[in-house]
Amino acid sequence: MHAPEQEVLEHALAWLRAGHRVHLCTVVRTWGSSPRLPGAMLALRDDGQLLGSVSGGCIEDELIDRAREGRLPAVNGLLEYGVSRDEAQRYGIPCGGRLQIFVEQLQEAEQVLPILESLQQRRLIRRSVRLGTNEVVLGEAMPGAVACLEDDWFHHYFGPQWRLLIIGANQLGAMLASMAQALEFNVLLCDPREEIRAQWQVAGVQWCEGMPDDVVLEIAPDAYTAIVAVTHDPKLDDMALLEALRSEAFYVGALGSKLNQEKRRERMRMFDLNDEEIGRLHGPVGLPIGSRTPAEIAVAILAEIIQIRSQQRAAALASQSIAHALSSNNACAS
């Protein structure tokens, strides 16, 4: 499964190569009850075909009409929806919602290829476009950065697909794998026990051969990786967790009661993990929602993963806003 933005860009590239005029539409800023977050994007063909979403459906029809009638910017520009109450009702935007969209006409395949190459290599890249021009600058970026306007530049950040490594091919692992795929995670699975693996029935999962700790090292967890151990076997879970807690994974969790988790933390101290690294472990894993069945536990785990991801995104956005404000103040002072 590809990340949504990768699929959008791949279709844009195919349409360009087929001779179509193609626009990229990206949510820049939202106010109130807007249906999509900054960075949500779609590719729009000159005949009205599209892939992706900027509003969940309420703005897409209007963009299709603009494309068919040739009313989209020839280079790039900003469109706003929901500025007035009448407009919000006309487009079906939720009460109080308002969104700003950056629309850019793609001129050639070379505008898309570097981004796709970066995504395939699991690198984060910043693509900056100067408003009203064809000027584009590519650069590195920190995880968590969010699409934004800065003076006369629009910055968009393209990162690798979120992925989840599950240690354990049991019933809970199967539930996690199914639900995580529905949430657009790339799911990897490791379980060296042949008798357990033989019972696996969930499609779309990438099997990782080898012992769990070796697999963690092999996949080189980054800031877009979550790791959850659910085998209930310390010989499998603990060694994988040791490597996971030393990695850049944004979330590391393990199944087990409070008592078992305390015993696990004591074992980890014997392997020279420091308190900060051990403190990264989410165990008992998942939000405390009273879950009992494998499906309920899977919901609790994925809810906690989403919560942690959202908190990190909010912190990055706040840091980004502060940096922008400081930059503006320095520019005014000079």
mmCIF file of C-alpha atoms in Angstrom:
data_model
loop_
_atom_site.group_PDB
_atom_site.id
_atom_site.type_symbol
_atom_site.label_atom_id
_atom_site.label_comp_id
_atom_site.label_asym_id
_atom_site.label_seq_id
_atom_site.Cartn_x
_atom_site.Cartn_y
_atom_site.Cartn_z
ATOM 1 C CA MET A 1 0.000 0.000 0.000
ATOM 2 C CA HIS A 2 1.310 3.430 -0.913
ATOM 3 C CA ALA A 3 0.963 6.566 1.146
ATOM 4 C CA PRO A 4 -2.006 8.652 -0.114
ATOM 5 C CA GLU A 5 0.231 11.504 -1.288
ATOM 6 C CA GLN A 6 2.474 9.058 -3.153
ATOM 7 C CA GLU A 7 -0.521 7.667 -5.007
ATOM 8 C CA VAL A 8 -1.665 11.200 -5.862
ATOM 9 C CA LEU A 9 1.764 12.103 -7.244
ATOM 10 C CA GLU A 10 2.061 8.855 -9.214
ATOM 11 C CA HIS A 11 -1.252 9.566 -10.931
ATOM 12 C CA ALA A 12 -0.208 13.165 -11.609
ATOM 13 C CA LEU A 13 2.995 11.884 -13.213
ATOM 14 C CA ALA A 14 1.123 9.367 -15.378
ATOM 15 C CA TRP A 15 -1.344 12.045 -16.519
ATOM 16 C CA LEU A 16 1.469 14.463 -17.383
ATOM 17 C CA ARG A 17 3.212 11.811 -19.452
ATOM 18 C CA ALA A 18 -0.065 11.101 -21.244
ATOM 19 C CA GLY A 19 -0.254 14.756 -22.316
ATOM 20 C CA HIS A 20 -2.865 16.062 -19.887
ATOM 21 C CA ARG A 21 -2.821 19.380 -18.089
ATOM 22 C CA VAL A 22 -2.554 18.615 -14.368
ATOM 23 C CA HIS A 23 -2.999 20.732 -11.244
ATOM 24 C CA LEU A 24 -2.013 19.890 -7.685
ATOM 25 C CA CYS A 25 -4.380 21.235 -5.039
ATOM 26 C CA THR A 26 -3.146 21.321 -1.438
ATOM 27 C CA VAL A 27 -4.835 22.486 1.764
ATOM 28 C CA VAL A 28 -2.709 25.323 3.167
ATOM 29 C CA ARG A 29 -4.703 26.620 6.107
ATOM 30 C CA THR A 30 -7.989 25.824 7.820
ATOM 31 C CA TRP A 31 -10.266 27.627 10.258
ATOM 32 C CA GLY A 32 -13.101 26.150 12.330
ATOM 33 C CA SER A 33 -14.629 22.795 11.396
ATOM 34 C CA SER A 34 -12.667 22.157 8.211
ATOM 35 C CA PRO A 35 -12.831 18.530 7.049
ATOM 36 C CA ARG A 36 -9.152 18.055 6.071
ATOM 37 C CA LEU A 37 -5.842 19.072 7.635
ATOM 38 C CA PRO A 38 -3.129 21.249 6.039
ATOM 39 C CA GLY A 39 -1.129 19.144 3.599
ATOM 40 C CA ALA A 40 -4.118 17.157 2.288
ATOM 41 C CA MET A 41 -3.888 17.145 -1.474
ATOM 42 C CA LEU A 42 -5.374 15.993 -4.750
ATOM 43 C CA ALA A 43 -4.279 15.793 -8.379
ATOM 44 C CA LEU A 44 -6.766 17.211 -10.870
ATOM 45 C CA ARG A 45 -6.775 16.486 -14.607
ATOM 46 C CA ASP A 46 -8.008 18.917 -17.261
ATOM 47 C CA ASP A 47 -11.039 16.704 -18.014
ATOM 48 C CA GLY A 48 -12.101 16.690 -14.345
ATOM 49 C CA GLN A 49 -10.686 13.362 -13.232
ATOM 50 C CA LEU A 50 -9.051 13.562 -9.822
ATOM 51 C CA LEU A 51 -7.380 11.532 -7.126
ATOM 52 C CA GLY A 52 -7.078 12.558 -3.487
ATOM 53 C CA SER A 53 -9.116 14.951 -1.382
ATOM 54 C CA VAL A 54 -8.978 18.454 0.056
ATOM 55 C CA SER A 55 -12.396 18.624 1.668
ATOM 56 C CA GLY A 56 -14.006 15.206 1.809
ATOM 57 C CA GLY A 57 -16.159 16.069 -1.207
ATOM 58 C CA CYS A 58 -17.673 19.511 -0.675
ATOM 59 C CA ILE A 59 -15.031 21.478 -2.636
ATOM 60 C CA GLU A 60 -13.981 18.838 -5.147
ATOM 61 C CA ASP A 61 -16.992 19.342 -7.455
ATOM 62 C CA GLU A 62 -16.237 23.061 -7.750
ATOM 63 C CA LEU A 63 -12.577 22.341 -8.540
ATOM 64 C CA ILE A 64 -13.659 19.856 -11.226
ATOM 65 C CA ASP A 65 -15.817 22.561 -12.847
ATOM 66 C CA ARG A 66 -12.885 24.987 -12.759
ATOM 67 C CA ALA A 67 -10.602 22.417 -14.407
ATOM 68 C CA ARG A 68 -13.049 21.608 -17.200
ATOM 69 C CA GLU A 69 -13.688 25.301 -17.862
ATOM 70 C CA GLY A 70 -10.013 26.266 -17.741
ATOM 71 C CA ARG A 71 -10.479 28.522 -14.688
ATOM 72 C CA LEU A 72 -7.602 27.192 -12.579
ATOM 73 C CA PRO A 73 -4.398 29.278 -12.227
ATOM 74 C CA ALA A 74 -1.995 28.994 -15.168
ATOM 75 C CA VAL A 75 0.983 28.882 -12.779
ATOM 76 C CA ASN A 76 -0.111 28.807 -9.144
ATOM 77 C CA GLY A 77 -2.334 30.691 -6.745
ATOM 78 C CA LEU A 78 -4.548 30.542 -3.682
ATOM 79 C CA LEU A 79 -8.271 29.760 -3.494
ATOM 80 C CA GLU A 80 -10.366 30.268 -0.364
ATOM 81 C CA TYR A 81 -13.674 28.629 0.483
ATOM 82 C CA GLY A 82 -16.093 29.313 3.304
ATOM 83 C CA VAL A 83 -15.170 32.986 3.658
ATOM 84 C CA SER A 84 -18.845 33.891 4.031
ATOM 85 C CA ARG A 85 -21.740 31.953 5.578
ATOM 86 C CA ASP A 86 -23.525 31.780 2.221
ATOM 87 C CA GLU A 87 -20.430 30.345 0.554
ATOM 88 C CA ALA A 88 -19.928 27.790 3.308
ATOM 89 C CA GLN A 89 -23.542 26.638 2.887
ATOM 90 C CA ARG A 90 -23.233 26.570 -0.914
ATOM 91 C CA TYR A 91 -20.197 24.278 -0.820
ATOM 92 C CA GLY A 92 -21.410 22.215 2.122
ATOM 93 C CA ILE A 93 -18.501 23.144 4.397
ATOM 94 C CA PRO A 94 -19.215 22.305 8.059
ATOM 95 C CA CYS A 95 -20.476 25.111 10.293
ATOM 96 C CA GLY A 96 -17.811 27.750 10.798
ATOM 97 C CA GLY A 97 -15.393 25.978 8.462
ATOM 98 C CA ARG A 98 -13.060 27.775 6.101
ATOM 99 C CA LEU A 99 -10.095 26.558 4.095
ATOM 100 C CA GLN A 100 -7.375 27.945 1.871
ATOM 101 C CA ILE A 101 -6.053 25.859 -1.014
ATOM 102 C CA PHE A 102 -2.827 26.252 -2.966
ATOM 103 C CA VAL A 103 -3.352 25.346 -6.634
ATOM 104 C CA GLU A 104 -0.361 24.712 -8.878
ATOM 105 C CA GLN A 105 -0.244 23.699 -12.509
ATOM 106 C CA LEU A 106 2.430 21.068 -13.093
ATOM 107 C CA GLN A 107 4.500 21.744 -16.182
ATOM 108 C CA GLU A 108 6.672 18.631 -16.474
ATOM 109 C CA ALA A 109 7.461 15.259 -14.927
ATOM 110 C CA GLU A 110 10.649 16.604 -13.318
ATOM 111 C CA GLN A 111 8.465 18.549 -10.856
ATOM 112 C CA VAL A 112 7.163 15.258 -9.447
ATOM 113 C CA LEU A 113 9.995 12.736 -9.826
ATOM 114 C CA PRO A 114 12.296 14.022 -7.024
ATOM 115 C CA ILE A 115 9.438 13.827 -4.526
ATOM 116 C CA LEU A 116 8.533 10.275 -5.523
ATOM 117 C CA GLU A 117 12.176 9.227 -5.304
ATOM 118 C CA SER A 118 12.385 10.723 -1.816
ATOM 119 C CA LEU A 119 9.242 8.893 -0.688
ATOM 120 C CA GLN A 120 10.546 5.588 -2.026
ATOM 121 C CA GLN A 121 13.753 6.113 -0.016
ATOM 122 C CA ARG A 122 11.760 7.032 3.119
ATOM 123 C CA ARG A 123 13.245 10.531 3.256
ATOM 124 C CA LEU A 124 11.428 13.682 4.308
ATOM 125 C CA ILE A 125 11.627 16.497 1.769
ATOM 126 C CA ARG A 126 10.418 20.101 1.715
ATOM 127 C CA ARG A 127 9.131 21.501 -1.568
ATOM 128 C CA SER A 128 8.863 25.286 -1.600
ATOM 129 C CA VAL A 129 7.056 27.164 -4.375
ATOM 130 C CA ARG A 130 7.117 30.932 -4.817
ATOM 131 C CA LEU A 131 3.601 32.275 -5.312
ATOM 132 C CA GLY A 132 2.805 33.409 -8.846
ATOM 133 C CA THR A 133 5.988 31.946 -10.340
ATOM 134 C CA ASN A 134 7.475 28.636 -11.486
ATOM 135 C CA GLU A 135 10.283 28.880 -8.923
ATOM 136 C CA VAL A 136 10.624 25.677 -6.868
ATOM 137 C CA VAL A 137 13.223 24.886 -4.194
ATOM 138 C CA LEU A 138 13.726 21.433 -2.662
ATOM 139 C CA GLY A 139 15.338 20.913 0.725
ATOM 140 C CA GLU A 140 15.532 18.756 3.815
ATOM 141 C CA ALA A 141 13.010 19.042 6.642
ATOM 142 C CA MET A 142 12.359 17.905 10.179
ATOM 143 C CA PRO A 143 9.638 15.322 10.975
ATOM 144 C CA GLY A 144 6.258 16.782 11.885
ATOM 145 C CA ALA A 145 6.482 19.891 9.697
ATOM 146 C CA VAL A 146 3.135 20.968 8.246
ATOM 147 C CA ALA A 147 2.267 22.660 4.953
ATOM 148 C CA CYS A 148 2.206 26.426 5.368
ATOM 149 C CA LEU A 149 2.599 29.847 3.765
ATOM 150 C CA GLU A 150 5.632 31.933 4.662
ATOM 151 C CA ASP A 151 5.659 35.381 3.049
ATOM 152 C CA ASP A 152 5.376 34.655 -0.698
ATOM 153 C CA TRP A 153 6.417 31.004 -0.420
ATOM 154 C CA PHE A 154 4.279 27.903 -0.002
ATOM 155 C CA HIS A 155 6.081 25.082 1.812
ATOM 156 C CA HIS A 156 4.838 21.523 1.450
ATOM 157 C CA TYR A 157 6.417 18.592 3.260
ATOM 158 C CA PHE A 158 6.434 15.090 1.822
ATOM 159 C CA GLY A 159 7.316 12.261 4.176
ATOM 160 C CA PRO A 160 7.380 8.472 4.048
ATOM 161 C CA GLN A 161 4.269 6.431 4.710
ATOM 162 C CA TRP A 162 3.464 5.692 8.322
ATOM 163 C CA ARG A 163 4.288 2.091 9.106
ATOM 164 C CA LEU A 164 3.598 -0.334 11.918
ATOM 165 C CA LEU A 165 5.817 -3.282 12.789
ATOM 166 C CA ILE A 166 3.906 -5.943 14.708
ATOM 167 C CA ILE A 167 5.860 -8.554 16.652
ATOM 168 C CA GLY A 168 3.522 -11.538 16.916
ATOM 169 C CA ALA A 169 1.201 -13.226 14.415
ATOM 170 C CA ASN A 170 -1.505 -14.138 16.937
ATOM 171 C CA GLN A 171 -5.157 -13.090 16.939
ATOM 172 C CA LEU A 172 -4.374 -9.639 18.335
ATOM 173 C CA GLY A 173 -1.663 -9.202 15.724
ATOM 174 C CA ALA A 174 -4.185 -10.045 13.015
ATOM 175 C CA MET A 175 -6.684 -7.510 14.348
ATOM 176 C CA LEU A 176 -3.973 -4.850 14.554
ATOM 177 C CA ALA A 177 -2.831 -5.569 11.005
ATOM 178 C CA SER A 178 -6.343 -5.318 9.549
ATOM 179 C CA MET A 179 -7.248 -2.105 11.353
ATOM 180 C CA ALA A 180 -3.877 -0.447 10.765
ATOM 181 C CA GLN A 181 -4.167 -1.003 7.023
ATOM 182 C CA ALA A 182 -7.571 0.664 7.074
ATOM 183 C CA LEU A 183 -5.810 3.620 8.722
ATOM 184 C CA GLU A 184 -3.321 3.682 5.800
ATOM 185 C CA PHE A 185 -0.354 2.269 7.720
ATOM 186 C CA ASN A 186 2.108 0.068 5.890
ATOM 187 C CA VAL A 187 2.035 -3.037 8.095
ATOM 188 C CA LEU A 188 5.093 -5.225 8.661
ATOM 189 C CA LEU A 189 4.917 -8.439 10.653
ATOM 190 C CA CYS A 190 7.541 -10.591 12.331
ATOM 191 C CA ASP A 191 7.019 -13.931 14.036
ATOM 192 C CA PRO A 192 9.658 -16.656 13.724
ATOM 193 C CA ARG A 193 7.301 -19.363 15.050
ATOM 194 C CA GLU A 194 6.348 -21.433 12.013
ATOM 195 C CA GLU A 195 3.266 -22.962 13.648
ATOM 196 C CA ILE A 196 1.857 -19.476 14.326
ATOM 197 C CA ARG A 197 2.743 -18.110 10.916
ATOM 198 C CA ALA A 198 0.977 -21.023 9.199
ATOM 199 C CA GLN A 199 -2.348 -19.803 10.614
ATOM 200 C CA TRP A 200 -1.998 -16.224 9.343
ATOM 201 C CA GLN A 201 -4.820 -15.075 7.042
ATOM 202 C CA VAL A 202 -4.573 -11.257 6.801
ATOM 203 C CA ALA A 203 -3.618 -10.059 3.311
ATOM 204 C CA GLY A 204 -1.569 -6.998 2.455
ATOM 205 C CA VAL A 205 1.029 -7.477 5.211
ATOM 206 C CA GLN A 206 4.776 -7.533 4.600
ATOM 207 C CA TRP A 207 6.341 -10.521 6.355
ATOM 208 C CA CYS A 208 9.810 -9.936 7.802
ATOM 209 C CA GLU A 209 12.008 -13.001 8.093
ATOM 210 C CA GLY A 210 14.289 -13.538 11.084
ATOM 211 C CA MET A 211 14.280 -12.935 14.812
ATOM 212 C CA PRO A 212 12.388 -9.805 15.950
ATOM 213 C CA ASP A 213 15.446 -7.902 17.220
ATOM 214 C CA ASP A 214 17.255 -8.498 13.915
ATOM 215 C CA VAL A 215 14.174 -7.342 12.004
ATOM 216 C CA VAL A 216 13.984 -4.099 14.013
ATOM 217 C CA LEU A 217 17.601 -3.347 13.131
ATOM 218 C CA GLU A 218 17.019 -4.291 9.494
ATOM 219 C CA ILE A 219 14.077 -1.955 8.924
ATOM 220 C CA ALA A 220 15.918 0.982 10.603
ATOM 221 C CA PRO A 221 12.885 2.531 12.366
ATOM 222 C CA ASP A 222 12.422 6.233 11.680
ATOM 223 C CA ALA A 223 10.103 8.930 13.025
ATOM 224 C CA TYR A 224 7.288 7.481 10.897
ATOM 225 C CA THR A 225 7.493 4.000 12.439
ATOM 226 C CA ALA A 226 5.499 2.451 15.304
ATOM 227 C CA ILE A 227 6.464 -0.894 16.837
ATOM 228 C CA VAL A 228 4.176 -3.085 18.945
ATOM 229 C CA ALA A 229 5.120 -6.422 20.543
ATOM 230 C CA VAL A 230 2.201 -8.769 21.277
ATOM 231 C CA THR A 231 3.653 -12.289 21.505
ATOM 232 C CA HIS A 232 3.611 -12.495 25.337
ATOM 233 C CA ASP A 233 6.950 -14.284 25.005
ATOM 234 C CA PRO A 234 9.822 -12.316 26.611
ATOM 235 C CA LYS A 235 12.358 -14.129 24.435
ATOM 236 C CA LEU A 236 10.739 -12.559 21.376
ATOM 237 C CA ASP A 237 9.252 -9.327 22.700
ATOM 238 C CA ASP A 238 12.056 -8.111 24.951
ATOM 239 C CA MET A 239 14.908 -8.371 22.461
ATOM 240 C CA ALA A 240 12.875 -6.542 19.826
ATOM 241 C CA LEU A 241 11.895 -3.848 22.327
ATOM 242 C CA LEU A 242 15.519 -3.310 23.328
ATOM 243 C CA GLU A 243 16.377 -2.325 19.781
ATOM 244 C CA ALA A 244 13.117 -0.447 19.220
ATOM 245 C CA LEU A 245 13.593 1.786 22.261
ATOM 246 C CA ARG A 246 17.041 2.799 21.009
ATOM 247 C CA SER A 247 15.631 3.675 17.583
ATOM 248 C CA GLU A 248 13.840 6.737 16.211
ATOM 249 C CA ALA A 249 10.443 4.997 16.227
ATOM 250 C CA PHE A 250 7.793 7.474 17.385
ATOM 251 C CA TYR A 251 5.886 4.781 19.279
ATOM 252 C CA VAL A 252 6.988 1.555 21.001
ATOM 253 C CA GLY A 253 4.451 -0.555 22.876
ATOM 254 C CA ALA A 254 4.187 -4.004 24.440
ATOM 255 C CA LEU A 255 1.293 -6.169 25.560
ATOM 256 C CA GLY A 256 1.213 -7.217 29.204
ATOM 257 C CA SER A 257 -0.181 -6.392 32.630
ATOM 258 C CA LYS A 258 1.247 -3.659 34.878
ATOM 259 C CA LEU A 259 3.089 -6.267 36.911
ATOM 260 C CA ASN A 260 4.611 -7.888 33.832
ATOM 261 C CA GLN A 261 5.578 -4.475 32.486
ATOM 262 C CA GLU A 262 7.446 -3.638 35.679
ATOM 263 C CA LYS A 263 9.314 -6.929 35.425
ATOM 264 C CA ARG A 264 10.088 -6.155 31.780
ATOM 265 C CA ARG A 265 11.479 -2.730 32.678
ATOM 266 C CA GLU A 266 13.710 -4.302 35.304
ATOM 267 C CA ARG A 267 15.028 -6.769 32.733
ATOM 268 C CA MET A 268 15.749 -3.929 30.333
ATOM 269 C CA ARG A 269 17.835 -2.106 32.912
ATOM 270 C CA MET A 270 20.101 -5.153 32.897
ATOM 271 C CA PHE A 271 20.787 -4.473 29.197
ATOM 272 C CA ASP A 272 22.056 -0.920 29.781
ATOM 273 C CA LEU A 273 18.974 0.929 28.637
ATOM 274 C CA ASN A 274 18.740 4.241 30.439
ATOM 275 C CA ASP A 275 15.624 5.591 32.155
ATOM 276 C CA GLU A 276 14.793 7.882 29.255
ATOM 277 C CA GLU A 277 14.835 5.006 26.772
ATOM 278 C CA ILE A 278 12.822 2.737 29.055
ATOM 279 C CA GLY A 279 10.387 5.586 29.658
ATOM 280 C CA ARG A 280 9.500 5.547 25.970
ATOM 281 C CA LEU A 281 7.838 2.154 26.366
ATOM 282 C CA HIS A 282 4.040 2.187 26.292
ATOM 283 C CA GLY A 283 3.065 -0.684 28.520
ATOM 284 C CA PRO A 284 0.453 -1.754 29.271
ATOM 285 C CA VAL A 285 -0.043 -0.899 25.627
ATOM 286 C CA GLY A 286 -3.019 1.144 24.399
ATOM 287 C CA LEU A 287 -5.385 3.696 25.873
ATOM 288 C CA PRO A 288 -7.219 2.563 29.050
ATOM 289 C CA ILE A 289 -10.696 2.114 27.570
ATOM 290 C CA GLY A 290 -11.572 -1.118 29.375
ATOM 291 C CA SER A 291 -10.754 -3.276 26.348
ATOM 292 C CA ARG A 292 -10.892 -7.049 26.751
ATOM 293 C CA THR A 293 -11.260 -8.765 23.369
ATOM 294 C CA PRO A 294 -8.504 -8.778 20.698
ATOM 295 C CA ALA A 295 -10.519 -6.337 18.577
ATOM 296 C CA GLU A 296 -11.035 -3.940 21.500
ATOM 297 C CA ILE A 297 -7.349 -4.115 22.464
ATOM 298 C CA ALA A 298 -6.380 -3.393 18.848
ATOM 299 C CA VAL A 299 -8.637 -0.316 18.884
ATOM 300 C CA ALA A 300 -7.013 0.866 22.133
ATOM 301 C CA ILE A 301 -3.498 0.394 20.725
ATOM 302 C CA LEU A 302 -4.190 2.181 17.457
ATOM 303 C CA ALA A 303 -6.000 4.976 19.302
ATOM 304 C CA GLU A 304 -2.897 5.548 21.427
ATOM 305 C CA ILE A 305 -0.649 5.477 18.368
ATOM 306 C CA ILE A 306 -2.853 8.080 16.676
ATOM 307 C CA GLN A 307 -2.909 10.167 19.855
ATOM 308 C CA ILE A 308 0.899 10.191 20.137
ATOM 309 C CA ARG A 309 1.248 11.004 16.449
ATOM 310 C CA SER A 310 -1.239 13.875 16.747
ATOM 311 C CA GLN A 311 0.508 15.268 19.830
ATOM 312 C CA GLN A 312 3.839 15.250 18.034
ATOM 313 C CA ARG A 313 2.274 16.899 14.996
ATOM 314 C CA ALA A 314 0.723 19.616 17.196
ATOM 315 C CA ALA A 315 4.055 20.229 18.926
ATOM 316 C CA ALA A 316 5.829 20.481 15.566
ATOM 317 C CA LEU A 317 3.186 22.901 14.284
ATOM 318 C CA ALA A 318 3.561 25.097 17.377
ATOM 319 C CA SER A 319 7.350 25.101 16.964
ATOM 320 C CA GLN A 320 6.948 25.907 13.286
ATOM 321 C CA SER A 321 4.630 28.843 14.098
ATOM 322 C CA ILE A 322 7.076 30.222 16.669
ATOM 323 C CA ALA A 323 9.953 29.967 14.187
ATOM 324 C CA HIS A 324 7.866 31.765 11.557
ATOM 325 C CA ALA A 325 6.954 34.535 14.006
ATOM 326 C CA LEU A 326 10.589 35.011 15.041
ATOM 327 C CA SER A 327 11.654 35.108 11.407
ATOM 328 C CA SER A 328 9.018 37.751 10.650
ATOM 329 C CA ASN A 329 10.035 39.844 13.646
ATOM 330 C CA ASN A 330 13.698 39.711 12.639
ATOM 331 C CA ALA A 331 12.809 40.741 9.127
ATOM 332 C CA CYS A 332 10.807 43.712 10.436
ATOM 333 C CA ALA A 333 13.615 44.719 12.793
ATOM 334 C CA SER A 334 16.142 44.783 9.974
#
